[in-house]
Amino acid sequence: MAELVLSGLRKEFAGGVVALHDLDLTVGSGEFVSLLGPSGCGKTTALRIVAGFEHPSSGRVSVGGVDITGTPPNERDMGMVFQAYSLFPNLTARDNVGYGLRVRKQPARQRNQRAEELLDLVGLADAAGRYPHQLSGGMQQRVALARALAIEPKVLLLDEPLSALDAKVRLQLREEIRRIQQRLGITTIFVTHDQEEALSISDRIAVLYQGKIEQLGPPAEIYGAPATPFVAEFVGTMNRIEGVSDGSGGVLSDGGLLTLSSAVSHAAGRRLLVLVRPESVRLSAAQSVPVPGELVGEVASQVFLGAVTRVLTVVAGLEIRADVPSSVAATFPVGARVRVEVPREGTRVLDLDA
Amino acid sequence: MRSRLGPVSWIALFLGISYFLIPLVATAIFSTETSRNGHDLSAYTAVLGDEGFRSSLSFSFKLAVATIVVSTVLMVPTAYWVHLKLPALRPLMDFTTILPLVVPPIVLVAGFGPTFGIDGPPILGGQGSWFYGEGIPGNVPPLLVGAYTVLAFPYVYRSLDSGLRAIDLKTLTEASQSLGAGWVTTLIRVIVPNLRPAILNGAFLTLAIVLGEFTIASILQYTPFSVYISSVGQSSGTQQSSLTVIAFLLTWGIMLALLRFTRGPGGGRRGAPTQGAR
Ligand SMILES: Nc1ncnc2c1ncn2[C@@H]1O[C@H](COP(=O)(O)OP(=O)(O)O)[C@@H](O)[C@H]1O
Ligand SMILES: [Mg+2]
């Protein structure tokens, strides 16, 4: 297997749209990296440059230490799974999977055997003789995956392969993709705009925004320690509380004073952004007499999410969401006055003046 | 929902069918008439026994096959490339396809003379009698095939155009390339099989055009089937009518055979267009 290195990739389309700004990314051998970002942030462009369908305006792509920037796509040995259904309509599932081997002039017997092994791997051993129009969307994407793997590619590229599928199939197939990827130990780039998808299957995630990598790291880090306001906003649900540092760990916000150990290092007067996940916010019944230094708000709405219920509170005009176990949600009915606690330890603070 | 035809529709339908059928039936009846007011098939036996019938018909079919091959080989890659890489050129292509329809055949022929020279194309040394079919297998004249390819161009291109619109050309091409295929392999193994109905449709239209073309062939002094029919008519009306009926039946027979071929087992459904992800 091979390490994939993108260095200084820049892509400017005719008409002046800059889709990528000097993108640097190293995907280790056998690693699964997701490119995560909103529509139009350049994910597909990056993937197409790796596949060879687009040429970068500047920058290089190399695989296993070999520069392939100028290599045509059909000589790159990259397996690609597309967002749109891409099976050849005139070929059976078996022949679709065997196509790359046929191009490589493998004898029919060997080719069919290999194709059937791969169809077995994706759980479609029975469908070998069927044509694409006889397969469901999920099955078609499985065949497409088997087809991409058949050529034993150096790198596997997946461009939102699940986005056209139903929620249930999507969940199932993404686990399967991860299982197969780990079993084969294949270097993989997975493009998605779905943060949950990226968090659940990646070794590392590169969050892309306006053609730049905002943050690169393991899922837990992306979720737990977003490096920029954009990442905080895009990945998961985040309460964003703006305030001003008092220089000794206090952040004066619209809702009141927050005391955070992570704010201590910021000088007085700096504008800070406090980021706190709903599941970290604690709610409790408010004392009848307000205690100084506590935030007290009113419940504005509740959204049932299954195991937890998301409670929206308004603290002096500032909205703060908190997740509470659904079993105790009735304790915080709409209109109730509640005490809202942002944990002193472990809450992230970004310096907006930096 | 069942649509019921009103009386006006029935009348329109009747008039339409009559418009096509009456001349045909009249021709068929006339073709069996004898000089003694009887009916027999003597015109047919006379025509079928004539050497000119077989040679002109086989000449027409050779021309048709050659034209189909040439126009398909020229147009499939061109249409593919325009759709894939130069979509901005599509309006220009659409305009170009109208030209052979608006330029009368007589003008086309007038252009061929000076262009290719009466003794073969000057760029090929001026002695190109092969251009008129000498030394070519089946004596099929490239000059005529070239002219017919131009005439067929609008129909072939438009047929391919609609076929190409129906498939996700870009994704299929890129999938093929990522699996290691070059342009030629992609064209032969992916594009052509999925364009089969469109290609066959274009081929059928070409066949119909070539079988029916008269002006160019007759000016250039060739005797394909259409010219033969016309020459027979100068001596015998019934024989000419019998030829018309034969030509009609042949054309329909071929069309039905082609339809069967495209719809037959492994035909139509296999060539079904890709469903998009949308
Ligand atoms: N062929 C192209 N020509 C011009 N602009 C393009 C082309 N492809 C993509 N873009 C632009 O580049 C940006 C990134 O696109 P893309 O990589 O497809 O984003 P994503 O896959 O993240 O949604 C977008 O603004 C898009 O409009
Ligand atoms: Mg995209």
XYZ file of C-alpha atoms and ligand atoms in Angstrom:
660
model
C 0.000 0.000 0.000
C 1.057 3.535 -0.451
C 1.199 6.922 1.138
C -0.632 9.674 -0.712
C 0.737 13.193 -0.546
C -0.971 16.328 -1.810
C 1.297 19.324 -1.622
C 0.418 22.937 -2.328
C -2.580 22.007 -4.454
C -4.239 25.004 -5.968
C -7.049 24.942 -8.475
C -8.399 27.949 -10.254
C -11.149 27.308 -12.764
C -11.637 29.319 -15.921
C -13.710 32.277 -14.813
C -11.628 32.868 -11.733
C -13.264 30.518 -9.216
C -10.519 29.363 -6.868
C -11.723 25.946 -5.685
C -8.571 25.027 -3.739
C -6.006 27.221 -2.000
C -2.641 25.562 -1.474
C -3.932 22.376 0.001
C -1.474 20.159 1.865
C -2.517 16.718 2.998
C -0.692 13.486 3.665
C -2.717 10.310 3.855
C -0.673 7.561 5.468
C -0.438 4.090 4.016
C -3.668 2.264 4.855
C -5.172 5.338 6.448
C -8.807 6.422 6.023
C -9.076 10.194 5.726
C -12.358 12.030 5.179
C -12.645 15.359 3.433
C -15.528 17.004 5.226
C -17.108 20.308 4.319
C -20.172 22.073 3.007
C -21.213 21.949 -0.628
C -18.891 23.934 -2.879
C -15.891 23.900 -0.527
C -13.704 22.026 -3.028
C -13.949 18.400 -1.864
C -14.797 16.962 -5.247
C -12.196 19.117 -6.946
C -9.498 17.800 -4.607
C -10.567 14.218 -5.230
C -10.713 14.694 -8.994
C -7.205 16.094 -8.972
C -6.005 13.014 -7.099
C -7.830 10.816 -9.619
C -6.358 12.768 -12.527
C -9.599 14.107 -13.971
C -8.607 17.676 -13.189
C -5.176 19.202 -13.435
C -4.068 21.428 -10.542
C -3.149 25.026 -11.350
C -0.129 24.401 -9.152
C 1.029 21.844 -6.619
C 1.846 18.142 -6.784
C 0.286 14.783 -6.077
C 2.415 11.776 -5.245
C 1.718 8.180 -4.344
C 4.306 5.995 -2.639
C 6.900 8.703 -3.255
C 6.257 8.820 -7.003
C 5.041 12.103 -8.468
C 1.899 11.425 -10.511
C 0.777 15.002 -11.120
C 1.076 14.565 -14.880
C -0.031 10.940 -15.108
C -3.297 10.378 -17.023
C -6.163 8.943 -14.945
C -6.117 5.544 -16.625
C -2.508 4.974 -15.571
C -2.915 5.955 -11.936
C -4.277 2.745 -10.420
C -6.847 4.536 -8.316
C -10.166 2.979 -7.467
C -12.954 5.497 -7.612
C -16.545 5.311 -6.408
C -18.752 8.096 -7.690
C -21.695 9.921 -6.204
C -23.862 9.268 -9.253
C -24.615 5.667 -10.127
C -21.783 4.839 -12.461
C -22.117 1.156 -13.351
C -21.938 0.332 -17.048
C -25.596 -0.317 -17.930
C -24.715 -2.830 -20.639
C -22.711 -5.109 -18.338
C -23.746 -7.488 -15.570
C -22.518 -6.906 -12.028
C -19.825 -9.537 -12.646
C -18.658 -7.896 -15.863
C -18.737 -4.466 -14.263
C -16.436 -5.690 -11.515
C -14.273 -7.510 -14.045
C -14.029 -4.492 -16.371
C -10.721 -3.188 -15.012
C -9.227 -6.675 -15.243
C -10.494 -7.055 -18.766
C -8.794 -3.789 -19.679
C -5.658 -5.305 -18.136
C -6.122 -8.298 -20.414
C -6.656 -10.877 -17.687
C -8.075 -14.131 -19.013
C -11.826 -14.519 -18.580
C -11.723 -17.362 -16.082
C -9.393 -15.589 -13.682
C -11.282 -12.365 -14.120
C -14.674 -13.859 -13.367
C -13.332 -15.672 -10.356
C -11.855 -12.479 -8.966
C -15.050 -10.562 -9.725
C -17.090 -13.100 -7.828
C -14.735 -12.985 -4.852
C -15.189 -9.239 -4.697
C -18.957 -9.423 -5.082
C -18.875 -11.856 -2.198
C -16.825 -9.359 -0.194
C -19.519 -6.700 -0.642
C -22.255 -9.216 0.088
C -23.611 -9.557 -3.440
C -22.459 -13.029 -4.454
C -25.987 -13.820 -5.644
C -26.320 -10.796 -7.882
C -23.360 -11.500 -10.183
C -25.532 -12.082 -13.231
C -27.786 -9.086 -12.795
C -27.708 -5.874 -14.776
C -27.467 -2.497 -13.023
C -31.128 -1.652 -13.678
C -32.034 -4.802 -11.753
C -30.165 -3.609 -8.649
C -31.216 -1.164 -5.937
C -29.204 2.010 -5.382
C -27.381 0.520 -2.412
C -26.547 -2.622 -4.362
C -25.267 -0.558 -7.265
C -22.902 1.320 -4.969
C -21.673 -1.978 -3.517
C -20.926 -3.235 -7.005
C -19.206 0.071 -7.752
C -17.054 -0.442 -4.658
C -16.214 -4.003 -5.700
C -15.375 -2.737 -9.187
C -13.019 -0.097 -7.780
C -11.319 -2.666 -5.543
C -10.936 -5.275 -8.276
C -7.939 -3.560 -9.816
C -6.178 -3.612 -6.440
C -5.772 0.142 -6.519
C -3.035 1.943 -4.630
C -5.588 4.427 -3.370
C -9.354 4.260 -2.986
C -11.317 7.450 -3.667
C -14.945 7.809 -2.662
C -16.941 10.901 -3.587
C -20.086 11.013 -1.441
C -20.884 7.423 -2.412
C -23.757 7.210 0.061
C -25.522 10.497 -0.514
C -28.109 9.100 -2.927
C -29.143 6.269 -0.600
C -31.816 5.889 2.076
C -30.768 6.611 5.646
C -30.778 2.970 6.690
C -28.818 1.637 3.727
C -26.452 4.547 4.134
C -25.640 3.599 7.705
C -25.149 -0.048 6.866
C -22.993 0.565 3.832
C -20.712 3.062 5.528
C -19.877 0.522 8.214
C -19.200 -2.004 5.530
C -16.950 0.356 3.608
C -14.916 0.887 6.765
C -14.745 -2.838 7.515
C -13.537 -3.678 4.007
C -11.089 -0.788 3.990
C -9.545 -1.951 7.248
C -9.426 -5.538 6.111
C -7.639 -4.646 2.872
C -5.556 -1.917 4.515
C -6.094 0.369 1.571
C -5.200 4.071 1.602
C -8.526 5.872 1.305
C -9.965 9.346 0.814
C -13.657 9.651 1.548
C -15.501 12.810 0.599
C -18.647 13.766 2.492
C -20.652 16.743 3.659
C -22.164 14.662 6.462
C -20.238 15.258 9.700
C -21.733 12.243 11.427
C -20.612 10.022 8.575
C -17.090 11.433 8.712
C -16.883 11.159 12.504
C -18.002 7.550 12.470
C -15.640 5.984 9.946
C -12.456 8.041 9.641
C -8.982 7.691 11.056
C -8.600 11.393 10.466
C -10.839 14.127 9.143
C -9.809 17.146 7.110
C -12.459 19.831 7.491
C -12.494 21.886 4.321
C -13.886 25.371 3.998
C -13.604 27.642 0.973
C -10.816 25.558 -0.501
C -8.679 25.468 2.639
C -8.208 22.862 5.339
C -9.576 24.385 8.527
C -8.572 21.513 10.744
C -7.024 18.099 10.321
C -7.193 15.495 13.042
C -8.812 12.384 14.456
C -12.614 12.487 14.850
C -12.456 12.921 18.636
C -10.241 15.948 18.245
C -12.382 17.502 15.506
C -15.452 17.033 17.657
C -13.962 17.770 21.046
C -11.504 20.494 20.209
C -12.573 22.407 17.098
C -9.760 24.712 16.083
C -11.826 27.369 14.350
C -15.312 28.844 14.690
C -16.229 27.247 11.369
C -15.283 23.742 12.508
C -17.137 24.286 15.755
C -20.237 25.302 13.860
C -20.041 22.639 11.172
C -19.253 19.574 13.233
C -21.980 18.621 15.645
C -24.136 21.147 17.468
C -22.256 23.806 19.362
C -23.280 26.650 21.628
C -21.308 29.726 20.626
C -21.074 32.344 23.327
C -19.210 35.548 22.604
C -17.746 37.548 25.457
C -14.861 39.619 26.707
C -12.061 38.296 28.911
C -11.566 39.828 32.324
C -8.000 38.519 32.386
C -8.489 36.117 35.280
C -10.600 33.314 33.845
C -13.868 35.213 33.589
C -15.695 35.792 30.316
C -18.319 38.491 30.359
C -21.078 37.494 27.959
C -24.552 38.817 27.231
C -25.915 36.131 29.475
C -23.649 36.837 32.405
C -20.211 35.928 33.680
C -18.733 32.542 32.776
C -15.790 31.285 34.746
C -13.554 29.035 32.686
C -10.066 27.765 33.427
C -9.214 27.918 29.715
C -9.923 31.660 29.667
C -7.206 32.459 32.206
C -4.501 32.662 29.545
C -6.329 35.409 27.640
C -5.527 38.985 28.525
C -8.210 41.316 29.769
C -10.214 42.990 27.039
C -9.750 40.295 24.402
C -12.898 39.207 22.591
C -13.401 35.491 23.152
C -15.667 32.829 21.665
C -16.727 30.168 24.135
C -17.654 26.843 22.527
C -19.632 24.331 24.485
C -21.522 21.245 23.324
C -25.147 20.849 24.436
C -24.259 17.585 26.157
C -21.735 19.445 28.348
C -24.186 22.077 29.561
C -25.832 21.199 32.891
C -29.329 22.267 33.793
C -30.837 22.343 37.277
C -33.744 24.007 38.980
C -33.036 27.688 39.740
C -32.859 28.854 43.370
C -35.571 31.308 44.226
C -32.863 33.783 45.244
C -30.296 34.259 42.465
C -26.759 33.262 43.406
C -24.104 35.651 42.088
C -21.962 34.169 39.324
C -24.652 31.794 38.138
C -26.477 31.928 34.833
C -30.226 31.718 35.153
C -32.485 31.427 32.147
C -35.880 30.358 30.962
C -36.747 27.233 28.948
C -37.917 28.327 25.483
C -38.453 24.965 23.808
C -37.721 21.248 23.937
C -36.822 18.895 21.091
C -37.079 15.173 21.711
C -34.096 13.387 20.124
C -34.570 9.891 21.509
C -32.293 9.123 24.429
C -31.778 12.821 25.076
C -33.950 15.885 24.836
C -32.459 19.150 23.626
C -33.607 22.040 25.793
C -33.275 25.574 24.473
C -32.782 28.093 27.232
C -32.609 31.858 26.976
C -30.288 33.521 29.432
C -30.719 37.285 29.343
C -31.298 37.152 25.578
C -28.502 34.634 24.951
C -29.563 31.235 23.606
C -27.902 28.184 25.153
C -28.859 24.623 24.229
C -28.498 21.780 26.687
C -29.061 18.050 26.245
C -30.672 16.305 29.177
C -31.667 12.648 29.513
C -35.191 12.363 28.138
C -36.260 10.719 31.395
C -35.738 13.995 33.290
C -36.835 16.380 30.537
C -40.187 16.874 32.221
C -38.323 18.630 35.051
C -37.629 21.503 32.631
C -40.950 22.414 31.042
C -41.201 25.350 28.672
C -41.294 28.554 30.711
C -39.468 27.105 33.728
C -36.599 29.072 35.225
C -33.412 27.023 35.201
C -29.838 27.328 36.285
C -27.480 26.871 33.304
C -23.961 25.650 34.026
C -21.107 25.783 31.552
C -18.328 23.519 32.884
C -15.378 25.411 34.268
C -12.939 22.744 33.095
C -12.522 21.564 29.515
C -14.617 24.237 27.829
C -12.964 25.596 24.694
C -12.265 29.237 24.177
C -11.131 30.834 20.909
C -9.561 34.265 20.816
C -11.464 36.305 18.214
C -8.824 39.036 18.222
C -6.022 36.621 17.452
C -56.613 6.997 -18.396
C -58.341 5.978 -21.616
C -58.435 8.545 -24.306
C -61.501 8.328 -26.475
C -61.272 9.574 -29.996
C -63.904 12.057 -31.022
C -65.425 12.091 -34.527
C -63.004 14.780 -35.712
C -60.059 12.644 -34.657
C -61.463 9.661 -36.491
C -61.850 11.676 -39.654
C -58.314 13.030 -39.340
C -56.970 9.541 -38.755
C -58.895 8.187 -41.731
C -57.654 10.974 -44.008
C -54.084 10.464 -42.829
C -54.141 6.738 -43.412
C -55.817 7.197 -46.788
C -53.184 9.688 -47.803
C -50.495 7.058 -47.329
C -52.379 3.940 -48.306
C -54.339 4.927 -51.420
C -51.307 5.656 -53.626
C -49.663 2.494 -52.363
C -52.673 0.300 -53.028
C -53.223 1.976 -56.388
C -49.615 1.356 -57.330
C -49.879 -2.283 -56.277
C -53.057 -2.779 -58.291
C -51.641 -1.015 -61.311
C -48.497 -3.129 -61.167
C -50.556 -6.271 -61.816
C -52.494 -4.908 -64.785
C -52.038 -6.436 -68.206
C -52.556 -4.912 -71.628
C -55.732 -7.030 -72.011
C -57.406 -5.524 -68.925
C -56.606 -8.562 -66.801
C -54.394 -8.976 -63.766
C -51.279 -11.083 -63.390
C -47.774 -10.941 -61.974
C -45.993 -10.701 -65.312
C -44.504 -7.309 -64.442
C -42.927 -8.838 -61.351
C -41.472 -11.827 -63.150
C -40.118 -9.564 -65.867
C -38.498 -7.258 -63.360
C -37.135 -9.984 -61.110
C -35.612 -11.688 -64.126
C -33.856 -8.547 -65.276
C -30.135 -8.361 -64.668
C -30.419 -4.596 -64.064
C -32.748 -5.215 -61.134
C -30.306 -7.334 -59.220
C -27.231 -5.292 -60.019
C -28.861 -1.951 -59.160
C -30.358 -3.292 -55.956
C -27.098 -4.822 -54.803
C -25.303 -1.612 -55.748
C -27.745 0.364 -53.605
C -27.230 -1.935 -50.649
C -23.463 -1.805 -50.966
C -23.700 1.978 -51.046
C -25.956 1.939 -48.006
C -23.669 -0.342 -46.019
C -20.589 1.679 -46.948
C -22.351 4.932 -46.035
C -23.543 3.507 -42.727
C -20.035 2.317 -41.855
C -18.376 5.576 -42.854
C -20.889 7.837 -41.139
C -20.940 5.744 -37.961
C -17.167 5.605 -37.713
C -16.984 9.351 -38.303
C -19.899 10.470 -36.215
C -19.852 8.331 -33.082
C -16.447 9.531 -31.850
C -17.202 13.087 -32.985
C -20.560 13.300 -31.238
C -19.056 11.673 -28.131
C -16.203 14.138 -28.036
C -18.415 17.165 -28.585
C -20.741 16.094 -25.789
C -17.973 15.260 -23.371
C -15.323 17.875 -23.990
C -16.785 20.647 -26.103
C -20.377 21.108 -24.993
C -20.056 24.762 -25.998
C -19.845 23.579 -29.606
C -23.196 21.838 -29.492
C -25.195 24.765 -30.905
C -22.673 25.009 -33.747
C -23.063 21.292 -34.435
C -26.829 21.657 -34.410
C -26.553 24.444 -36.955
C -24.130 22.482 -39.116
C -26.488 19.538 -39.250
C -29.090 21.722 -40.926
C -26.788 22.637 -43.817
C -27.151 19.411 -45.814
C -30.905 19.848 -45.564
C -30.976 23.410 -46.851
C -28.361 23.005 -49.570
C -30.104 21.246 -52.493
C -28.449 18.033 -53.752
C -27.946 19.598 -57.168
C -25.752 22.241 -55.585
C -23.845 19.584 -53.667
C -23.080 17.778 -56.923
C -21.993 20.997 -58.564
C -19.543 21.377 -55.693
C -18.139 17.876 -55.990
C -16.926 18.367 -59.574
C -14.523 21.251 -59.010
C -13.520 19.912 -55.621
C -12.585 16.423 -56.625
C -11.942 16.935 -60.307
C -13.659 14.898 -62.961
C -10.813 12.435 -63.030
C -10.477 11.915 -59.317
C -9.327 14.178 -56.525
C -6.477 16.453 -57.592
C -4.963 16.270 -54.129
C -4.545 12.560 -54.776
C -2.782 13.137 -58.085
C -5.772 13.749 -60.307
C -5.818 10.218 -61.620
C -8.093 8.943 -58.889
C -10.443 6.841 -60.924
C -10.739 4.796 -57.720
C -12.780 7.681 -56.496
C -15.453 6.544 -58.888
C -15.255 3.002 -57.677
C -12.566 1.375 -59.810
C -10.447 -1.102 -57.931
C -12.642 -0.782 -54.842
C -14.195 -4.027 -53.573
C -17.743 -4.101 -54.941
C -16.970 -1.063 -57.107
C -18.475 1.182 -54.487
C -17.541 4.725 -55.482
C -16.128 6.708 -52.544
C -17.435 9.839 -54.251
C -21.032 8.691 -53.868
C -20.455 7.313 -50.383
C -18.978 10.673 -49.417
C -21.975 12.521 -50.829
C -24.411 10.222 -49.030
C -22.505 10.558 -45.784
C -23.107 14.292 -46.036
C -26.804 13.730 -46.721
C -27.110 11.310 -43.805
C -25.118 13.498 -41.426
C -28.101 15.440 -39.966
C -30.049 12.295 -39.208
C -27.132 10.311 -37.845
C -25.912 13.164 -35.674
C -29.317 13.947 -34.245
C -29.968 10.336 -33.465
C -26.628 10.045 -31.656
C -27.204 13.369 -29.955
C -30.388 12.193 -28.279
C -28.770 8.868 -27.399
C -25.847 10.653 -25.740
C -28.128 12.936 -23.774
C -29.801 9.896 -22.255
C -26.664 8.502 -20.599
C -24.404 9.948 -17.911
C -21.519 10.271 -20.311
C -19.079 11.982 -17.994
C -19.440 9.574 -15.106
C -19.324 6.476 -17.324
C -16.244 7.786 -19.114
C -14.466 8.633 -15.876
C -15.394 5.298 -14.309
C -13.935 3.546 -17.321
C -10.781 5.648 -17.231
C -10.222 5.165 -13.522
C -10.334 1.421 -14.180
C -7.472 1.770 -16.624
C -9.179 2.168 -19.978
C -7.996 4.642 -22.605
C -10.231 6.580 -24.971
C -10.540 3.890 -27.611
C -11.359 1.130 -25.124
C -13.891 3.368 -23.417
C -15.510 4.188 -26.731
C -15.739 0.565 -27.854
C -16.589 -1.126 -24.583
C -18.748 1.457 -22.849
C -20.030 4.177 -25.142
C -20.924 2.195 -28.267
C -22.825 -0.583 -26.440
C -24.871 1.981 -24.564
C -25.541 3.928 -27.747
C -26.622 0.883 -29.710
C -30.244 1.918 -30.185
C -29.191 5.387 -31.338
C -26.581 3.982 -33.711
C -29.053 1.529 -35.216
C -31.630 4.255 -35.568
C -29.117 6.398 -37.449
C -28.189 3.397 -39.584
C -31.786 2.806 -40.548
C -32.333 6.418 -41.532
C -29.147 6.280 -43.585
C -30.362 3.167 -45.335
C -33.648 4.851 -46.202
C -31.871 7.928 -47.522
C -29.418 5.985 -49.650
C -32.095 3.710 -51.119
C -34.224 6.694 -52.047
C -31.563 9.120 -53.282
C -31.877 9.877 -56.991
C -30.501 13.272 -57.963
C -26.830 12.883 -57.130
C -26.546 9.321 -58.412
C -28.236 10.094 -61.669
C -26.196 13.240 -62.348
C -23.005 11.342 -61.639
C -24.297 8.628 -63.992
C -24.555 5.756 -61.541
C -27.384 3.271 -61.558
C -28.490 2.455 -58.039
C -31.989 1.125 -57.476
C -33.702 4.516 -57.594
C -32.168 5.381 -60.964
C -33.036 1.914 -62.250
C -36.693 2.341 -61.248
C -36.820 5.617 -63.090
C -35.228 4.161 -66.225
C -37.608 1.183 -66.239
C -40.504 3.616 -66.036
C -39.570 5.048 -69.383
C -40.451 1.759 -71.066
C -43.010 0.139 -68.759
C -45.307 1.733 -66.222
C -46.408 -1.530 -64.667
C -42.866 -2.712 -64.203
C -41.982 0.574 -62.559
C -44.920 0.179 -60.220
C -43.933 -3.359 -59.345
C -40.438 -2.105 -58.505
C -41.940 0.552 -56.268
C -43.914 -2.080 -54.409
C -40.838 -4.300 -54.055
C -38.767 -1.376 -52.779
C -41.464 -0.528 -50.282
C -41.695 -4.076 -48.954
C -37.913 -4.408 -48.772
C -37.550 -1.205 -46.799
C -40.238 -2.217 -44.352
C -38.807 -5.692 -44.023
C -35.426 -4.291 -43.134
C -36.890 -1.839 -40.680
C -38.831 -4.558 -38.892
C -35.734 -6.749 -38.800
C -33.761 -3.881 -37.270
C -36.455 -3.221 -34.712
C -36.403 -6.860 -33.721
C -32.663 -6.721 -33.518
C -32.657 -3.734 -31.165
C -35.488 -4.998 -29.002
C -34.500 -8.647 -29.159
C -33.063 -10.683 -26.266
C -30.215 -8.789 -24.709
C -31.047 -5.820 -26.907
C -33.273 -3.043 -25.662
C -33.205 -3.568 -21.907
C -29.505 -4.080 -21.735
C -28.965 -0.800 -23.478
C -31.250 0.941 -21.009
C -29.874 4.324 -20.047
C -28.265 4.806 -16.655
C -30.492 6.137 -13.982
C -28.946 9.263 -12.545
C -28.451 9.572 -8.818
C -30.921 12.408 -8.654
N -15.577 22.625 -13.894
C -15.733 23.697 -13.109
N -15.695 24.937 -13.631
C -15.830 26.028 -12.845
N -16.013 25.983 -11.526
C -16.076 24.779 -10.941
C -15.935 23.573 -11.692
N -16.030 22.532 -10.837
C -16.219 23.059 -9.620
N -16.246 24.408 -9.672
C -16.385 25.321 -8.528
O -15.390 25.014 -7.587
C -15.906 25.067 -6.274
C -15.699 23.733 -5.572
O -16.511 22.751 -6.200
P -16.523 21.246 -5.732
O -15.125 20.763 -5.615
O -17.410 20.506 -6.643
O -17.187 21.348 -4.300
P -17.773 20.215 -3.357
O -17.488 18.883 -3.947
O -17.083 20.418 -2.047
O -19.224 20.495 -3.251
C -17.354 25.470 -6.404
O -17.450 26.838 -6.213
C -17.690 25.114 -7.819
O -18.686 25.955 -8.318
Mg -18.889 17.324 -4.510
